[in-house]
Amino acid sequence: MIKKEQDAITVEKNGVTMKIYSSHDDCEQAAVVYQETDTGHLEEFYHLTCAFIYYIIDGSGIFYIEGEPFEVKKNDVVIVPPGQKFYYEGRLKQVCMTAPAWEPQGEKHVRFIEPSSTSGVKKNGDKIKPAINYQSEEYYEYHGSHT
């Protein structure tokens, strides 16, 4: 299977622009998403069944996994096992792979994160973009229903 950039679905979620190249419907074993952010993913969450594997293409930041900070930069790899709470801050371009493929019903919200002074988010009252609307038609046309 070959996935082309023009076929990817672009969404915004908690400060991250994502190009979703594959979903559970394409391949149950894994999914691939290209991500860019100037702030980080400002929601702490965990997934019941998916491991998240990030390859940092460019930039730097801090991944917080189970509350412990880990500095990352270009060419680093981050692996977050299923069930571990995490979020990240920084200016990053990265590829995120999930195994098995991500499904919305397994993702569990913990809390939204107040941006730090190092995250690149302006502290002058600018609003952080809201989470993707998981009820939107476009989202479920691509990912399928979670009921």
PDB file of C-alpha atoms in Angstrom:
ATOM      1  CA  MET A   1       0.000   0.000   0.000  1.00  0.00           C
ATOM      2  CA  ILE A   2       1.282   3.464  -0.938  1.00  0.00           C
ATOM      3  CA  LYS A   3      -0.209   6.611   0.594  1.00  0.00           C
ATOM      4  CA  LYS A   4       0.346   9.936  -1.193  1.00  0.00           C
ATOM      5  CA  GLU A   5       0.408  13.350   0.491  1.00  0.00           C
ATOM      6  CA  GLN A   6      -2.561  14.551  -1.573  1.00  0.00           C
ATOM      7  CA  ASP A   7      -4.628  11.701  -0.112  1.00  0.00           C
ATOM      8  CA  ALA A   8      -3.858  12.583   3.523  1.00  0.00           C
ATOM      9  CA  ILE A   9      -6.560  14.192   5.675  1.00  0.00           C
ATOM     10  CA  THR A  10      -5.400  17.352   7.476  1.00  0.00           C
ATOM     11  CA  VAL A  11      -6.812  18.109  10.935  1.00  0.00           C
ATOM     12  CA  GLU A  12      -5.926  20.358  13.876  1.00  0.00           C
ATOM     13  CA  LYS A  13      -5.882  18.932  17.396  1.00  0.00           C
ATOM     14  CA  ASN A  14      -4.764  20.701  20.562  1.00  0.00           C
ATOM     15  CA  GLY A  15      -2.130  22.851  18.854  1.00  0.00           C
ATOM     16  CA  VAL A  16      -0.912  20.244  16.353  1.00  0.00           C
ATOM     17  CA  THR A  17      -1.523  20.165  12.588  1.00  0.00           C
ATOM     18  CA  MET A  18      -1.775  16.547  11.504  1.00  0.00           C
ATOM     19  CA  LYS A  19      -1.738  14.921   8.081  1.00  0.00           C
ATOM     20  CA  ILE A  20      -3.350  11.538   8.577  1.00  0.00           C
ATOM     21  CA  TYR A  21      -1.972   9.124   5.997  1.00  0.00           C
ATOM     22  CA  SER A  22      -3.578   5.913   7.205  1.00  0.00           C
ATOM     23  CA  SER A  23      -6.239   4.733   9.606  1.00  0.00           C
ATOM     24  CA  HIS A  24      -7.524   1.552  11.206  1.00  0.00           C
ATOM     25  CA  ASP A  25      -9.600   0.942   8.063  1.00  0.00           C
ATOM     26  CA  ASP A  26      -6.431   0.919   5.908  1.00  0.00           C
ATOM     27  CA  CYS A  27      -4.337  -1.288   8.176  1.00  0.00           C
ATOM     28  CA  GLU A  28      -5.378  -2.543  11.619  1.00  0.00           C
ATOM     29  CA  GLN A  29      -1.779  -3.093  12.730  1.00  0.00           C
ATOM     30  CA  ALA A  30      -0.478   0.508  12.401  1.00  0.00           C
ATOM     31  CA  ALA A  31      -1.280   4.090  11.396  1.00  0.00           C
ATOM     32  CA  VAL A  32       0.972   6.939  10.247  1.00  0.00           C
ATOM     33  CA  VAL A  33       0.517  10.687  10.818  1.00  0.00           C
ATOM     34  CA  TYR A  34       2.809  13.611   9.933  1.00  0.00           C
ATOM     35  CA  GLN A  35       2.651  16.378  12.568  1.00  0.00           C
ATOM     36  CA  GLU A  36       3.794  19.975  12.905  1.00  0.00           C
ATOM     37  CA  THR A  37       3.423  22.222  15.941  1.00  0.00           C
ATOM     38  CA  ASP A  38       4.784  25.506  17.260  1.00  0.00           C
ATOM     39  CA  THR A  39       3.417  24.803  20.745  1.00  0.00           C
ATOM     40  CA  GLY A  40       3.116  21.072  21.363  1.00  0.00           C
ATOM     41  CA  HIS A  41       0.155  18.813  22.018  1.00  0.00           C
ATOM     42  CA  LEU A  42      -1.424  20.635  24.947  1.00  0.00           C
ATOM     43  CA  GLU A  43      -3.630  17.825  26.169  1.00  0.00           C
ATOM     44  CA  GLU A  44      -2.430  15.067  28.441  1.00  0.00           C
ATOM     45  CA  PHE A  45      -3.985  11.751  27.426  1.00  0.00           C
ATOM     46  CA  TYR A  46      -3.362   8.051  27.149  1.00  0.00           C
ATOM     47  CA  HIS A  47      -4.565   5.333  24.818  1.00  0.00           C
ATOM     48  CA  LEU A  48      -5.807   1.980  26.039  1.00  0.00           C
ATOM     49  CA  THR A  49      -4.371  -0.140  23.220  1.00  0.00           C
ATOM     50  CA  CYS A  50      -1.970   1.926  21.068  1.00  0.00           C
ATOM     51  CA  ALA A  51       1.730   2.511  21.443  1.00  0.00           C
ATOM     52  CA  PHE A  52       2.753   5.912  20.040  1.00  0.00           C
ATOM     53  CA  ILE A  53       6.117   6.069  18.254  1.00  0.00           C
ATOM     54  CA  TYR A  54       7.403   9.522  17.259  1.00  0.00           C
ATOM     55  CA  TYR A  55      10.352  10.216  14.962  1.00  0.00           C
ATOM     56  CA  ILE A  56      11.462  13.851  15.340  1.00  0.00           C
ATOM     57  CA  ILE A  57      12.238  15.250  11.875  1.00  0.00           C
ATOM     58  CA  ASP A  58      13.053  18.785  12.997  1.00  0.00           C
ATOM     59  CA  GLY A  59      12.861  21.048  16.015  1.00  0.00           C
ATOM     60  CA  SER A  60      13.024  20.380  19.721  1.00  0.00           C
ATOM     61  CA  GLY A  61      10.743  20.054  22.700  1.00  0.00           C
ATOM     62  CA  ILE A  62       9.878  18.187  25.853  1.00  0.00           C
ATOM     63  CA  PHE A  63       7.772  15.032  26.048  1.00  0.00           C
ATOM     64  CA  TYR A  64       6.153  14.440  29.433  1.00  0.00           C
ATOM     65  CA  ILE A  65       5.522  10.715  29.907  1.00  0.00           C
ATOM     66  CA  GLU A  66       3.864   9.711  33.182  1.00  0.00           C
ATOM     67  CA  GLY A  67       4.878  13.149  34.502  1.00  0.00           C
ATOM     68  CA  GLU A  68       8.584  12.747  33.706  1.00  0.00           C
ATOM     69  CA  PRO A  69      10.112  15.282  31.250  1.00  0.00           C
ATOM     70  CA  PHE A  70      12.307  14.099  28.359  1.00  0.00           C
ATOM     71  CA  GLU A  71      14.043  16.595  26.080  1.00  0.00           C
ATOM     72  CA  VAL A  72      13.883  15.685  22.390  1.00  0.00           C
ATOM     73  CA  LYS A  73      15.457  17.044  19.227  1.00  0.00           C
ATOM     74  CA  LYS A  74      15.935  16.220  15.554  1.00  0.00           C
ATOM     75  CA  ASN A  75      16.506  12.487  14.848  1.00  0.00           C
ATOM     76  CA  ASP A  76      15.309  11.330  18.289  1.00  0.00           C
ATOM     77  CA  VAL A  77      12.657   8.626  18.674  1.00  0.00           C
ATOM     78  CA  VAL A  78      10.031   8.637  21.421  1.00  0.00           C
ATOM     79  CA  ILE A  79       8.073   5.484  22.302  1.00  0.00           C
ATOM     80  CA  VAL A  80       5.022   5.737  24.559  1.00  0.00           C
ATOM     81  CA  PRO A  81       3.522   2.332  25.492  1.00  0.00           C
ATOM     82  CA  PRO A  82      -0.256   1.854  25.754  1.00  0.00           C
ATOM     83  CA  GLY A  83      -1.790   3.170  28.962  1.00  0.00           C
ATOM     84  CA  GLN A  84       0.932   5.738  29.721  1.00  0.00           C
ATOM     85  CA  LYS A  85      -0.182   9.359  30.120  1.00  0.00           C
ATOM     86  CA  PHE A  86       1.698  11.883  28.015  1.00  0.00           C
ATOM     87  CA  TYR A  87       1.792  15.244  26.261  1.00  0.00           C
ATOM     88  CA  TYR A  88       4.523  17.358  24.695  1.00  0.00           C
ATOM     89  CA  GLU A  89       5.618  20.954  24.222  1.00  0.00           C
ATOM     90  CA  GLY A  90       7.884  22.547  21.655  1.00  0.00           C
ATOM     91  CA  ARG A  91       8.327  23.416  18.014  1.00  0.00           C
ATOM     92  CA  LEU A  92       8.372  20.063  16.276  1.00  0.00           C
ATOM     93  CA  LYS A  93       8.015  18.385  12.915  1.00  0.00           C
ATOM     94  CA  GLN A  94       7.569  14.674  13.458  1.00  0.00           C
ATOM     95  CA  VAL A  95       6.098  11.438  12.208  1.00  0.00           C
ATOM     96  CA  CYS A  96       3.796   9.641  14.635  1.00  0.00           C
ATOM     97  CA  MET A  97       3.083   5.950  14.182  1.00  0.00           C
ATOM     98  CA  THR A  98       0.607   4.042  16.308  1.00  0.00           C
ATOM     99  CA  ALA A  99       0.505   0.304  16.741  1.00  0.00           C
ATOM    100  CA  PRO A 100      -2.093  -1.006  16.476  1.00  0.00           C
ATOM    101  CA  ALA A 101      -3.765   1.691  14.397  1.00  0.00           C
ATOM    102  CA  TRP A 102      -5.295   4.489  16.482  1.00  0.00           C
ATOM    103  CA  GLU A 103      -9.031   4.406  17.127  1.00  0.00           C
ATOM    104  CA  PRO A 104     -10.855   7.251  18.912  1.00  0.00           C
ATOM    105  CA  GLN A 105     -12.639   5.101  21.490  1.00  0.00           C
ATOM    106  CA  GLY A 106      -9.321   4.052  23.050  1.00  0.00           C
ATOM    107  CA  GLU A 107      -8.083   7.604  23.660  1.00  0.00           C
ATOM    108  CA  LYS A 108      -8.737   8.906  27.176  1.00  0.00           C
ATOM    109  CA  HIS A 109      -8.458  12.585  28.125  1.00  0.00           C
ATOM    110  CA  VAL A 110      -6.589  13.389  31.338  1.00  0.00           C
ATOM    111  CA  ARG A 111      -6.342  17.210  31.280  1.00  0.00           C
ATOM    112  CA  PHE A 112      -5.616  20.221  29.137  1.00  0.00           C
ATOM    113  CA  ILE A 113      -2.169  21.748  29.664  1.00  0.00           C
ATOM    114  CA  GLU A 114      -1.468  25.409  30.379  1.00  0.00           C
ATOM    115  CA  PRO A 115       1.256  26.402  27.904  1.00  0.00           C
ATOM    116  CA  SER A 116       4.663  27.078  29.421  1.00  0.00           C
ATOM    117  CA  SER A 117       6.783  30.076  28.578  1.00  0.00           C
ATOM    118  CA  THR A 118       9.035  27.822  26.474  1.00  0.00           C
ATOM    119  CA  SER A 119       6.277  26.223  24.407  1.00  0.00           C
ATOM    120  CA  GLY A 120       5.934  29.052  21.886  1.00  0.00           C
ATOM    121  CA  VAL A 121       2.324  29.798  22.873  1.00  0.00           C
ATOM    122  CA  LYS A 122       1.639  33.465  23.491  1.00  0.00           C
ATOM    123  CA  LYS A 123       0.534  34.154  27.061  1.00  0.00           C
ATOM    124  CA  ASN A 124      -1.398  37.338  26.170  1.00  0.00           C
ATOM    125  CA  GLY A 125      -4.806  35.692  26.172  1.00  0.00           C
ATOM    126  CA  ASP A 126      -4.511  33.953  22.788  1.00  0.00           C
ATOM    127  CA  LYS A 127      -6.749  30.927  22.680  1.00  0.00           C
ATOM    128  CA  ILE A 128      -5.403  27.454  22.036  1.00  0.00           C
ATOM    129  CA  LYS A 129      -7.194  25.736  19.186  1.00  0.00           C
ATOM    130  CA  PRO A 130      -9.866  23.358  20.462  1.00  0.00           C
ATOM    131  CA  ALA A 131      -9.578  19.608  20.104  1.00  0.00           C
ATOM    132  CA  ILE A 132     -10.782  18.079  16.869  1.00  0.00           C
ATOM    133  CA  ASN A 133     -14.503  17.490  16.781  1.00  0.00           C
ATOM    134  CA  TYR A 134     -14.713  13.696  16.889  1.00  0.00           C
ATOM    135  CA  GLN A 135     -18.380  13.944  15.945  1.00  0.00           C
ATOM    136  CA  SER A 136     -17.703  15.690  12.605  1.00  0.00           C
ATOM    137  CA  GLU A 137     -18.799  13.963   9.407  1.00  0.00           C
ATOM    138  CA  GLU A 138     -15.407  14.478   7.731  1.00  0.00           C
ATOM    139  CA  TYR A 139     -13.600  12.830  10.640  1.00  0.00           C
ATOM    140  CA  TYR A 140     -15.795   9.722  10.643  1.00  0.00           C
ATOM    141  CA  GLU A 141     -15.863   9.471   6.853  1.00  0.00           C
ATOM    142  CA  TYR A 142     -12.125   8.891   7.112  1.00  0.00           C
ATOM    143  CA  HIS A 143     -11.880   6.962  10.395  1.00  0.00           C
ATOM    144  CA  GLY A 144     -15.214   5.184  10.477  1.00  0.00           C
ATOM    145  CA  SER A 145     -17.682   5.134  13.328  1.00  0.00           C
ATOM    146  CA  HIS A 146     -16.506   4.323  16.838  1.00  0.00           C
ATOM    147  CA  THR A 147     -19.857   3.014  18.033  1.00  0.00           C
TER     148      THR A 147
END
